[in-house]
């Protein structure tokens, strides 16, 4: 059963892995992706990032896709933790964790989920520049292309 | 119907949420956007470029021709930047 | 600089991630793969696994390939921890951890490194069956094929 | 030269390491295997199927026709099962 959490609390990787390992099943490999706030350089150097989301929609949307991944890759477990609110440079934003019998299922499903989160889950990032200005991050067309690798449909234009 | 605005749309419109009762001529998301633009400069600024605006109707991603009905929850926001 | 450790000590993921994050550079994503001992079922149910290796060769071979991965995917950091000795069911065997500016570099290089470890680093696994018998794990041709995806050459026949 | 045996080759031969001085007719890995098979049933059992035996000369993977020299460290082992 996919576990989803969206909220301001920091991500504790060790705890999440322990929870995943307590799932019944023959786990052979656990893959993960942890996204962190990049500081940027020069004019685009930032001190922190604020993540906004659409609460009524976020968890349900992530759960739907996480369950799709569980079925597609026959996962033993899957955890997606996405933070919202203000996160300083170097801070954790998102953790995707999947467990499977075999490594390829775990690695591919992790890749799939993070590619989807970039374009399919209603989050928006605002960067707080060192200059004091705030700046909403623009969506990247590269992210749409990455999601399309998995035949995931990005939200319609 | 209940309208929600996120990210820079929220900032430009100046509020995150409101109840509206558009006229019966508002049938689609596109109609709703056109009607909202009449409500003031913040709305015009937020909704000027529909190419940069995304919409969800009752928590499902919607298109410009998606039908909107009284009682719906309709959210407007920029392209997603999650993960 | 790739960090490699081969030895009997358990793997502490949180510590390894903290070490990786202390590398200078603009880390945007950290990918990982953690391999654990699968219990098996029925006649092939096991209680533990023992990993043997060729000490004079192992670390040097892993370092060479980890540095290749760092260059190929422009990684900010890379850690490969491989345990040897007896490990119980559910225990950690191997951790591959990579950090990069962007998620795809981190995820792909992790996949590459674990695929290579399966066929290119001189480790051998012995399973301890519940029945009391010991059994050397046979190499899988699927692992050779996985390594070939990356144009990695498995040891010659 | 120094010979190392790993995994089930070590078990069948009954030791993990030994120093040997093969005759000068032993030039390649294949020659060395043929000569080792004369040393007893454990060697025969371990080295019977060369398709299941891998070799490294001075910590580099080697083939049957790789040259071996006095002073080399030569390891024999099954196909790798790491990771």
Short mmCIF file of C-alpha atoms in Angstrom, two decimals:
data_model
loop_
_atom_site.label_atom_id
_atom_site.label_comp_id
_atom_site.label_asym_id
_atom_site.label_seq_id
_atom_site.Cartn_x
_atom_site.Cartn_y
_atom_site.Cartn_z
CA UNK A 1 0.00 0.00 0.00
CA UNK A 2 1.41 3.30 -1.06
CA UNK A 3 2.10 5.74 1.75
CA UNK A 4 1.77 9.43 0.88
CA UNK A 5 2.49 12.42 3.08
CA UNK A 6 2.33 16.08 2.10
CA UNK A 7 3.16 18.62 4.75
CA UNK A 8 5.74 20.95 6.26
CA UNK A 9 7.63 18.39 8.37
CA UNK A 10 11.17 17.44 7.44
CA UNK A 11 11.88 14.04 5.88
CA UNK A 12 13.66 11.38 7.92
CA UNK A 13 15.02 8.91 5.42
CA UNK A 14 16.03 6.25 7.96
CA UNK A 15 12.52 6.15 9.45
CA UNK A 16 10.91 5.95 6.03
CA UNK A 17 13.15 3.07 4.98
CA UNK A 18 12.44 1.23 8.22
CA UNK A 19 8.68 1.63 7.62
CA UNK A 20 9.07 0.38 4.07
CA UNK A 21 11.08 -2.65 5.23
CA UNK A 22 8.30 -3.57 7.66
CA UNK A 23 5.95 -4.23 4.72
CA UNK A 24 5.32 -7.93 4.25
CA UNK A 25 7.03 -9.27 1.14
CA UNK A 26 10.31 -10.38 -0.32
CA UNK A 27 12.16 -7.09 -0.60
CA UNK A 28 15.41 -7.39 -2.54
CA UNK A 29 16.02 -3.74 -3.30
CA UNK A 30 15.00 -0.28 -2.19
CA UNK A 31 15.49 2.65 -4.52
CA UNK A 32 15.09 6.26 -3.59
CA UNK A 33 15.25 9.76 -4.89
CA UNK A 34 15.67 12.69 -2.54
CA UNK A 35 15.23 16.16 -3.98
CA UNK A 36 16.97 19.01 -2.22
CA UNK A 37 16.92 22.80 -2.59
CA UNK A 38 19.77 23.88 -4.84
CA UNK A 39 21.39 27.16 -3.90
CA UNK A 40 21.86 28.57 -7.36
CA UNK A 41 24.73 30.81 -8.38
CA UNK A 42 25.36 34.46 -9.13
CA UNK A 43 22.18 36.44 -9.79
CA UNK A 44 20.02 33.37 -9.23
CA UNK A 45 21.52 32.47 -5.83
CA UNK A 46 18.75 31.82 -3.35
CA UNK A 47 18.42 31.45 0.41
CA UNK A 48 15.30 29.31 0.48
CA UNK A 49 12.32 28.08 -1.47
CA UNK A 50 8.63 28.06 -0.59
CA UNK A 51 6.40 25.29 -1.89
CA UNK A 52 2.71 25.93 -2.29
CA UNK A 53 0.18 23.24 -3.19
CA UNK A 54 -3.52 22.54 -3.71
CA UNK A 55 -4.31 20.54 -0.59
CA UNK A 56 -7.63 19.05 -1.69
CA UNK A 57 -5.95 17.64 -4.78
CA UNK A 58 -2.32 16.85 -3.95
CA UNK A 59 -2.43 13.73 -1.82
CA UNK A 60 -5.19 12.11 -3.86
CA UNK A 61 -3.32 12.77 -7.12
CA UNK A 62 -0.06 11.37 -5.73
CA UNK A 63 -1.84 8.33 -4.28
CA UNK A 64 -3.46 7.53 -7.63
CA UNK A 65 -0.11 7.56 -9.45
CA UNK A 66 1.77 5.77 -6.65
CA UNK A 67 -0.79 2.96 -6.78
CA UNK A 68 -0.40 2.85 -10.55
CA UNK A 69 3.37 2.45 -10.04
CA UNK A 70 2.84 -0.28 -7.44
CA UNK A 71 0.74 -2.26 -9.91
CA UNK A 72 2.92 -1.59 -12.96
CA UNK A 73 6.20 -2.62 -11.26
CA UNK A 74 4.71 -5.08 -8.78
CA UNK A 75 6.15 -3.10 -5.89
CA UNK A 76 6.18 -4.38 -2.34
CA UNK A 77 5.95 -0.86 -1.00
CA UNK A 78 6.15 2.75 -2.03
CA UNK A 79 6.41 5.98 -0.02
CA UNK A 80 6.17 9.49 -1.39
CA UNK A 81 6.83 12.38 1.00
CA UNK A 82 6.54 15.89 -0.35
CA UNK A 83 7.14 18.94 1.77
CA UNK A 84 5.38 22.27 1.50
CA UNK A 85 6.19 25.64 3.03
CA UNK A 86 9.58 27.32 3.32
CA UNK A 87 12.69 25.11 2.91
CA UNK A 88 16.24 26.51 3.14
CA UNK A 89 19.01 25.76 0.63
CA UNK A 90 20.18 22.18 1.10
CA UNK A 91 16.88 21.21 2.70
CA UNK A 92 14.91 18.17 1.63
CA UNK A 93 11.91 18.78 -0.65
CA UNK A 94 10.74 15.37 -1.74
CA UNK A 95 11.46 11.70 -1.14
CA UNK A 96 10.36 8.86 -3.39
CA UNK A 97 11.07 5.43 -1.96
CA UNK A 98 10.14 2.13 -3.59
CA UNK A 99 10.77 -1.47 -2.62
CA UNK A 100 10.64 -4.46 -4.93
CA UNK A 101 11.94 -8.00 -5.28
CA UNK A 102 14.36 -6.87 -7.96
CA UNK A 103 16.43 -3.74 -8.44
CA UNK A 104 15.16 -2.71 -11.84
CA UNK A 105 11.53 -2.46 -10.69
CA UNK A 106 12.57 -0.31 -7.74
CA UNK A 107 14.81 1.99 -9.79
CA UNK A 108 12.42 2.41 -12.70
CA UNK A 109 9.39 3.12 -10.54
CA UNK A 110 11.35 5.72 -8.57
CA UNK A 111 12.31 7.42 -11.81
CA UNK A 112 8.70 7.29 -13.01
CA UNK A 113 7.31 8.78 -9.80
CA UNK A 114 9.74 11.68 -9.61
CA UNK A 115 9.26 12.46 -13.30
CA UNK A 116 5.51 12.51 -12.72
CA UNK A 117 5.69 14.66 -9.59
CA UNK A 118 7.50 17.37 -11.57
CA UNK A 119 4.55 17.83 -13.93
CA UNK A 120 1.51 16.10 -12.46
CA UNK A 121 1.17 16.97 -8.79
CA UNK A 122 -0.13 20.48 -8.01
CA UNK A 123 2.91 22.06 -6.38
CA UNK A 124 4.46 25.42 -7.16
CA UNK A 125 7.91 26.58 -6.17
CA UNK A 126 8.83 30.10 -5.24
CA UNK A 127 12.51 30.98 -4.87
CA UNK A 128 13.70 33.53 -2.35
CA UNK A 129 16.70 35.23 -3.93
CA UNK A 130 19.64 36.47 -1.90
CA UNK A 131 18.83 39.91 -3.33
CA UNK A 132 15.57 39.82 -1.34
CA UNK A 133 13.33 39.31 -4.37
CA UNK A 134 10.91 36.41 -4.70
CA UNK A 135 10.51 34.56 -7.93
CA UNK A 136 8.11 31.80 -9.05
CA UNK A 137 9.95 28.96 -10.76
CA UNK A 138 8.93 28.43 -14.38
CA UNK A 139 7.88 24.97 -15.51
CA UNK A 140 10.42 23.27 -17.78
CA UNK A 141 9.45 21.61 -21.04
CA UNK A 142 12.21 19.07 -20.32
CA UNK A 143 10.08 17.89 -17.40
CA UNK A 144 7.10 17.32 -19.69
CA UNK A 145 9.32 15.28 -21.98
CA UNK A 146 10.66 13.22 -19.06
CA UNK A 147 7.12 12.43 -17.93
CA UNK A 148 6.17 11.46 -21.49
CA UNK A 149 8.82 8.70 -21.43
CA UNK A 150 6.40 6.85 -19.16
CA UNK A 151 3.34 7.72 -21.26
CA UNK A 152 2.21 9.87 -18.39
CA UNK A 153 -0.03 12.65 -19.55
CA UNK A 154 0.91 16.03 -18.20
CA UNK A 155 -1.99 18.32 -17.31
CA UNK A 156 -3.58 19.61 -20.51
CA UNK A 157 -2.60 23.02 -21.84
CA UNK B 1 -19.13 28.04 -7.49
CA UNK B 2 -15.92 28.12 -5.46
CA UNK B 3 -12.80 29.50 -7.12
CA UNK B 4 -9.24 28.87 -5.92
CA UNK B 5 -6.08 30.63 -7.08
CA UNK B 6 -2.52 29.44 -6.55
CA UNK B 7 1.04 30.78 -6.84
CA UNK B 8 1.39 33.97 -8.92
CA UNK B 9 -2.27 33.86 -9.97
CA UNK B 10 -3.19 34.16 -6.29
CA UNK B 11 -0.75 37.05 -5.87
CA UNK B 12 -2.02 38.94 -8.92
CA UNK B 13 -5.72 38.47 -8.08
CA UNK B 14 -4.99 39.29 -4.46
CA UNK B 15 -6.91 36.43 -2.89
CA UNK B 16 -6.65 32.66 -2.71
CA UNK B 17 -10.30 31.75 -2.70
CA UNK B 18 -13.72 33.21 -3.43
CA UNK B 19 -17.36 32.27 -4.06
CA UNK B 20 -18.79 33.55 -7.34
CA UNK B 21 -22.11 33.23 -9.17
CA UNK B 22 -21.43 33.81 -12.86
CA UNK B 23 -24.33 34.34 -15.28
CA UNK B 24 -25.80 31.32 -17.05
CA UNK B 25 -23.93 32.32 -20.23
CA UNK B 26 -20.75 31.00 -18.52
CA UNK B 27 -20.69 27.36 -19.62
CA UNK B 28 -17.00 26.43 -20.03
CA UNK B 29 -13.68 27.19 -18.33
CA UNK B 30 -12.94 29.58 -21.21
CA UNK B 31 -16.22 31.44 -20.57
CA UNK B 32 -15.40 31.64 -16.87
CA UNK B 33 -11.95 33.10 -17.60
CA UNK B 34 -13.48 35.71 -19.94
CA UNK B 35 -16.06 36.65 -17.30
CA UNK B 36 -13.44 36.83 -14.52
CA UNK B 37 -11.33 39.24 -16.60
CA UNK B 38 -14.18 41.74 -16.28
CA UNK B 39 -13.76 41.79 -12.50
CA UNK B 40 -10.71 44.04 -12.42
CA UNK B 41 -7.07 44.59 -13.38
CA UNK B 42 -5.72 41.87 -11.05
CA UNK B 43 -7.83 39.28 -12.84
CA UNK B 44 -6.77 40.61 -16.23
CA UNK B 45 -3.12 40.40 -15.21
CA UNK B 46 -3.50 36.88 -13.79
CA UNK B 47 -5.57 35.43 -16.60
CA UNK B 48 -4.15 37.35 -19.58
CA UNK B 49 -2.17 34.52 -21.11
CA UNK B 50 -4.28 31.37 -21.04
CA UNK B 51 -1.20 29.49 -22.30
CA UNK B 52 0.36 30.06 -18.87
CA UNK B 53 -2.78 29.20 -16.88
CA UNK B 54 -3.85 25.71 -15.83
CA UNK B 55 -7.21 24.75 -14.39
CA UNK B 56 -8.75 21.97 -12.33
CA UNK B 57 -12.49 21.39 -11.99
CA UNK B 58 -13.43 19.47 -8.86
CA UNK B 59 -9.77 18.49 -8.36
CA UNK B 60 -9.36 17.06 -11.86
CA UNK B 61 -7.21 18.77 -14.46
CA UNK B 62 -9.47 20.52 -16.93
CA UNK B 63 -9.26 22.15 -20.37
CA UNK B 64 -10.62 25.41 -21.73
CA UNK B 65 -13.69 23.60 -23.04
CA UNK B 66 -14.44 21.73 -19.81
CA UNK B 67 -17.97 22.48 -18.56
CA UNK B 68 -18.35 24.34 -15.26
CA UNK B 69 -21.47 24.13 -13.10
CA UNK B 70 -22.82 25.82 -9.95
CA UNK B 71 -21.34 24.10 -6.90
CA UNK B 72 -18.08 23.16 -8.70
CA UNK B 73 -14.69 23.85 -7.14
CA UNK B 74 -12.56 25.45 -9.85
CA UNK B 75 -8.85 26.11 -9.35
CA UNK B 76 -6.57 28.28 -11.51
CA UNK B 77 -2.80 27.99 -11.27
CA UNK B 78 0.46 28.17 -13.27
CA UNK B 79 2.08 25.11 -14.85
CA UNK B 80 3.21 22.73 -12.12
CA UNK B 81 6.73 22.87 -10.66
CA UNK B 82 6.69 20.01 -8.16
CA UNK B 83 9.15 17.33 -7.16
CA UNK C 1 35.51 12.19 -5.29
CA UNK C 2 33.96 8.76 -5.13
CA UNK C 3 33.92 7.19 -1.69
CA UNK C 4 34.17 3.39 -1.60
CA UNK C 5 33.98 1.10 1.40
CA UNK C 6 34.04 -2.69 1.40
CA UNK C 7 33.81 -4.43 4.74
CA UNK C 8 31.65 -6.21 7.30
CA UNK C 9 30.14 -3.12 8.99
CA UNK C 10 26.45 -2.36 8.56
CA UNK C 11 25.38 0.51 6.34
CA UNK C 12 23.96 3.67 7.90
CA UNK C 13 22.07 5.43 5.17
CA UNK C 14 21.51 8.69 7.07
CA UNK C 15 25.23 9.08 7.76
CA UNK C 16 26.14 8.32 4.15
CA UNK C 17 23.65 10.88 2.86
CA UNK C 18 24.94 13.50 5.30
CA UNK C 19 28.51 12.84 4.08
CA UNK C 20 27.38 13.14 0.48
CA UNK C 21 25.57 16.40 1.17
CA UNK C 22 28.73 17.87 2.67
CA UNK C 23 30.45 17.65 -0.75
CA UNK C 24 30.88 21.09 -2.29
CA UNK C 25 28.55 21.61 -5.24
CA UNK C 26 25.03 22.39 -6.27
CA UNK C 27 23.25 19.20 -5.29
CA UNK C 28 19.67 19.04 -6.56
CA UNK C 29 19.02 15.35 -6.21
CA UNK C 30 20.34 12.29 -4.44
CA UNK C 31 19.48 8.86 -5.77
CA UNK C 32 20.15 5.62 -4.00
CA UNK C 33 19.83 1.89 -4.29
CA UNK C 34 19.97 -0.29 -1.21
CA UNK C 35 20.20 -4.03 -1.76
CA UNK C 36 18.91 -6.26 1.03
CA UNK C 37 18.99 -10.02 1.67
CA UNK C 38 15.76 -11.59 0.38
CA UNK C 39 14.43 -14.46 2.48
CA UNK C 40 13.35 -16.73 -0.33
CA UNK C 41 10.40 -19.09 -0.14
CA UNK C 42 9.73 -22.80 0.22
CA UNK C 43 12.79 -24.96 -0.47
CA UNK C 44 14.90 -21.92 -1.19
CA UNK C 45 14.08 -20.10 2.08
CA UNK C 46 17.27 -18.86 3.70
CA UNK C 47 18.33 -17.54 7.08
CA UNK C 48 21.34 -15.54 5.96
CA UNK C 49 23.85 -14.94 3.20
CA UNK C 50 27.65 -14.79 3.29
CA UNK C 51 29.50 -12.52 0.91
CA UNK C 52 33.07 -13.35 -0.03
CA UNK C 53 35.29 -11.06 -2.07
CA UNK C 54 38.78 -10.61 -3.49
CA UNK C 55 40.14 -7.88 -1.21
CA UNK C 56 43.13 -6.83 -3.32
CA UNK C 57 40.83 -6.26 -6.29
CA UNK C 58 37.41 -5.16 -5.00
CA UNK C 59 37.86 -1.59 -3.83
CA UNK C 60 40.12 -0.66 -6.74
CA UNK C 61 37.66 -2.10 -9.27
CA UNK C 62 34.71 -0.28 -7.68
CA UNK C 63 36.66 2.97 -7.49
CA UNK C 64 37.54 2.81 -11.17
CA UNK C 65 33.92 2.40 -12.22
CA UNK C 66 32.58 4.91 -9.68
CA UNK C 67 34.99 7.51 -11.04
CA UNK C 68 33.86 6.63 -14.57
CA UNK C 69 30.26 7.26 -13.44
CA UNK C 70 31.22 10.57 -11.81
CA UNK C 71 32.72 11.75 -15.08
CA UNK C 72 30.00 10.37 -17.36
CA UNK C 73 27.10 11.89 -15.37
CA UNK C 74 28.99 14.89 -13.98
CA UNK C 75 28.21 13.78 -10.43
CA UNK C 76 28.83 15.95 -7.40
CA UNK C 77 29.41 12.90 -5.26
CA UNK C 78 29.12 9.16 -5.25
CA UNK C 79 29.35 6.59 -2.45
CA UNK C 80 29.40 2.83 -2.86
CA UNK C 81 29.31 0.71 0.29
CA UNK C 82 29.42 -3.06 -0.14
CA UNK C 83 29.31 -5.41 2.81
CA UNK C 84 31.09 -8.75 3.10
CA UNK C 85 30.68 -11.58 5.61
CA UNK C 86 27.45 -13.02 6.98
CA UNK C 87 24.28 -10.92 6.63
CA UNK C 88 20.88 -12.09 7.93
CA UNK C 89 17.65 -11.97 5.91
CA UNK C 90 16.49 -8.35 5.63
CA UNK C 91 20.03 -7.10 6.24
CA UNK C 92 21.66 -4.51 4.02
CA UNK C 93 24.18 -5.78 1.43
CA UNK C 94 25.02 -2.80 -0.73
CA UNK C 95 24.34 0.91 -0.99
CA UNK C 96 24.89 3.03 -4.08
CA UNK C 97 24.39 6.74 -3.50
CA UNK C 98 24.89 9.46 -6.09
CA UNK C 99 24.35 13.20 -6.00
CA UNK C 100 23.94 15.47 -8.99
CA UNK C 101 22.50 18.81 -9.99
CA UNK C 102 19.64 17.07 -11.75
CA UNK C 103 17.59 13.99 -10.97
CA UNK C 104 18.20 12.07 -14.16
CA UNK C 105 21.99 12.03 -13.73
CA UNK C 106 21.62 10.77 -10.17
CA UNK C 107 19.08 8.08 -11.05
CA UNK C 108 20.87 6.82 -14.16
CA UNK C 109 24.28 6.64 -12.54
CA UNK C 110 22.82 4.71 -9.60
CA UNK C 111 21.29 2.24 -12.01
CA UNK C 112 24.57 1.95 -13.90
CA UNK C 113 26.61 1.33 -10.76
CA UNK C 114 24.36 -1.35 -9.31
CA UNK C 115 24.11 -3.09 -12.69
CA UNK C 116 27.90 -3.11 -12.90
CA UNK C 117 28.39 -4.33 -9.31
CA UNK C 118 26.30 -7.41 -10.11
CA UNK C 119 28.72 -8.56 -12.80
CA UNK C 120 31.94 -6.60 -12.48
CA UNK C 121 33.02 -6.48 -8.84
CA UNK C 122 34.57 -9.66 -7.44
CA UNK C 123 31.94 -10.69 -4.89
CA UNK C 124 30.38 -14.10 -4.42
CA UNK C 125 27.22 -14.87 -2.49
CA UNK C 126 26.58 -18.01 -0.50
CA UNK C 127 23.06 -18.64 0.80
CA UNK C 128 22.46 -20.41 4.10
CA UNK C 129 19.25 -22.37 3.65
CA UNK C 130 16.79 -22.95 6.48
CA UNK C 131 17.39 -26.67 5.88
CA UNK C 132 20.98 -26.14 7.08
CA UNK C 133 22.57 -26.51 3.66
CA UNK C 134 24.81 -23.88 2.11
CA UNK C 135 24.53 -22.96 -1.52
CA UNK C 136 26.58 -20.66 -3.80
CA UNK C 137 24.36 -18.31 -5.79
CA UNK C 138 24.65 -18.80 -9.56
CA UNK C 139 25.34 -15.78 -11.76
CA UNK C 140 22.35 -14.70 -13.84
CA UNK C 141 22.62 -13.98 -17.54
CA UNK C 142 19.99 -11.26 -16.99
CA UNK C 143 22.62 -9.41 -14.97
CA UNK C 144 25.07 -9.55 -17.87
CA UNK C 145 22.39 -8.12 -20.13
CA UNK C 146 21.59 -5.34 -17.66
CA UNK C 147 25.26 -4.38 -17.53
CA UNK C 148 25.47 -4.39 -21.32
CA UNK C 149 22.81 -1.66 -21.46
CA UNK C 150 25.56 0.67 -20.29
CA UNK C 151 28.17 -0.80 -22.66
CA UNK C 152 29.91 -2.16 -19.62
CA UNK C 153 31.92 -5.20 -20.41
CA UNK C 154 31.39 -8.09 -18.01
CA UNK C 155 34.48 -10.14 -17.14
CA UNK C 156 35.45 -12.31 -20.13
CA UNK C 157 34.34 -15.96 -20.29
CA UNK D 1 53.48 -17.37 -8.56
CA UNK D 2 50.75 -16.79 -6.02
CA UNK D 3 47.39 -18.49 -6.62
CA UNK D 4 44.12 -17.44 -4.98
CA UNK D 5 40.85 -19.39 -5.00
CA UNK D 6 37.42 -17.99 -4.12
CA UNK D 7 33.90 -19.26 -3.34
CA UNK D 8 33.24 -22.88 -4.41
CA UNK D 9 36.64 -23.17 -6.11
CA UNK D 10 38.26 -22.50 -2.74
CA UNK D 11 36.01 -25.09 -1.09
CA UNK D 12 36.72 -27.79 -3.70
CA UNK D 13 40.46 -27.21 -3.76
CA UNK D 14 40.51 -27.01 0.05
CA UNK D 15 42.61 -23.87 0.37
CA UNK D 16 42.30 -20.18 -0.42
CA UNK D 17 45.87 -19.39 -1.37
CA UNK D 18 49.12 -21.11 -2.31
CA UNK D 19 52.51 -20.45 -3.87
CA UNK D 20 53.33 -22.62 -6.90
CA UNK D 21 56.22 -22.88 -9.35
CA UNK D 22 54.84 -24.42 -12.54
CA UNK D 23 57.25 -25.66 -15.25
CA UNK D 24 58.25 -23.29 -18.00
CA UNK D 25 55.83 -25.04 -20.38
CA UNK D 26 53.02 -23.22 -18.51
CA UNK D 27 52.64 -20.00 -20.50
CA UNK D 28 48.93 -19.11 -20.42
CA UNK D 29 46.03 -19.30 -17.97
CA UNK D 30 44.80 -22.37 -19.91
CA UNK D 31 48.19 -24.07 -19.45
CA UNK D 32 48.11 -23.25 -15.75
CA UNK D 33 44.64 -24.77 -15.37
CA UNK D 34 45.74 -27.95 -17.17
CA UNK D 35 48.81 -28.21 -14.93
CA UNK D 36 46.78 -27.56 -11.74
CA UNK D 37 44.36 -30.37 -12.66
CA UNK D 38 47.28 -32.79 -12.23
CA UNK D 39 47.59 -31.79 -8.59
CA UNK D 40 44.66 -33.87 -7.30
CA UNK D 41 40.92 -34.55 -7.39
CA UNK D 42 40.00 -31.28 -5.64
CA UNK D 43 41.66 -29.31 -8.46
CA UNK D 44 39.99 -31.47 -11.08
CA UNK D 45 36.61 -30.89 -9.46
CA UNK D 46 37.16 -27.12 -9.14
CA UNK D 47 38.62 -26.55 -12.60
CA UNK D 48 36.70 -29.17 -14.62
CA UNK D 49 34.39 -26.79 -16.43
CA UNK D 50 36.39 -23.80 -17.61
CA UNK D 51 33.08 -22.23 -18.72
CA UNK D 52 32.23 -21.81 -15.03
CA UNK D 53 35.67 -20.55 -13.99
CA UNK D 54 36.82 -16.94 -14.15
CA UNK D 55 40.36 -15.70 -13.68
CA UNK D 56 42.21 -12.52 -12.79
CA UNK D 57 45.93 -11.96 -13.34
CA UNK D 58 47.42 -9.29 -11.09
CA UNK D 59 43.89 -8.11 -10.18
CA UNK D 60 42.78 -7.67 -13.78
CA UNK D 61 40.22 -9.96 -15.35
CA UNK D 62 41.99 -12.38 -17.67
CA UNK D 63 41.16 -14.88 -20.41
CA UNK D 64 42.31 -18.43 -21.07
CA UNK D 65 45.05 -17.15 -23.38
CA UNK D 66 46.35 -14.47 -20.99
CA UNK D 67 50.07 -14.96 -20.30
CA UNK D 68 51.13 -15.88 -16.76
CA UNK D 69 54.60 -15.18 -15.37
CA UNK D 70 56.56 -15.98 -12.22
CA UNK D 71 55.65 -13.47 -9.52
CA UNK D 72 52.10 -12.96 -10.84
CA UNK D 73 49.09 -13.10 -8.53
CA UNK D 74 46.53 -15.31 -10.24
CA UNK D 75 43.01 -15.72 -8.88
CA UNK D 76 40.41 -18.31 -9.89
CA UNK D 77 36.75 -17.86 -9.02
CA UNK D 78 33.17 -18.48 -10.23
CA UNK D 79 31.18 -15.91 -12.22
CA UNK D 80 30.55 -12.86 -10.06
CA UNK D 81 27.39 -12.51 -7.94
CA UNK D 82 27.82 -9.11 -6.34
CA UNK D 83 25.55 -6.20 -5.61
#
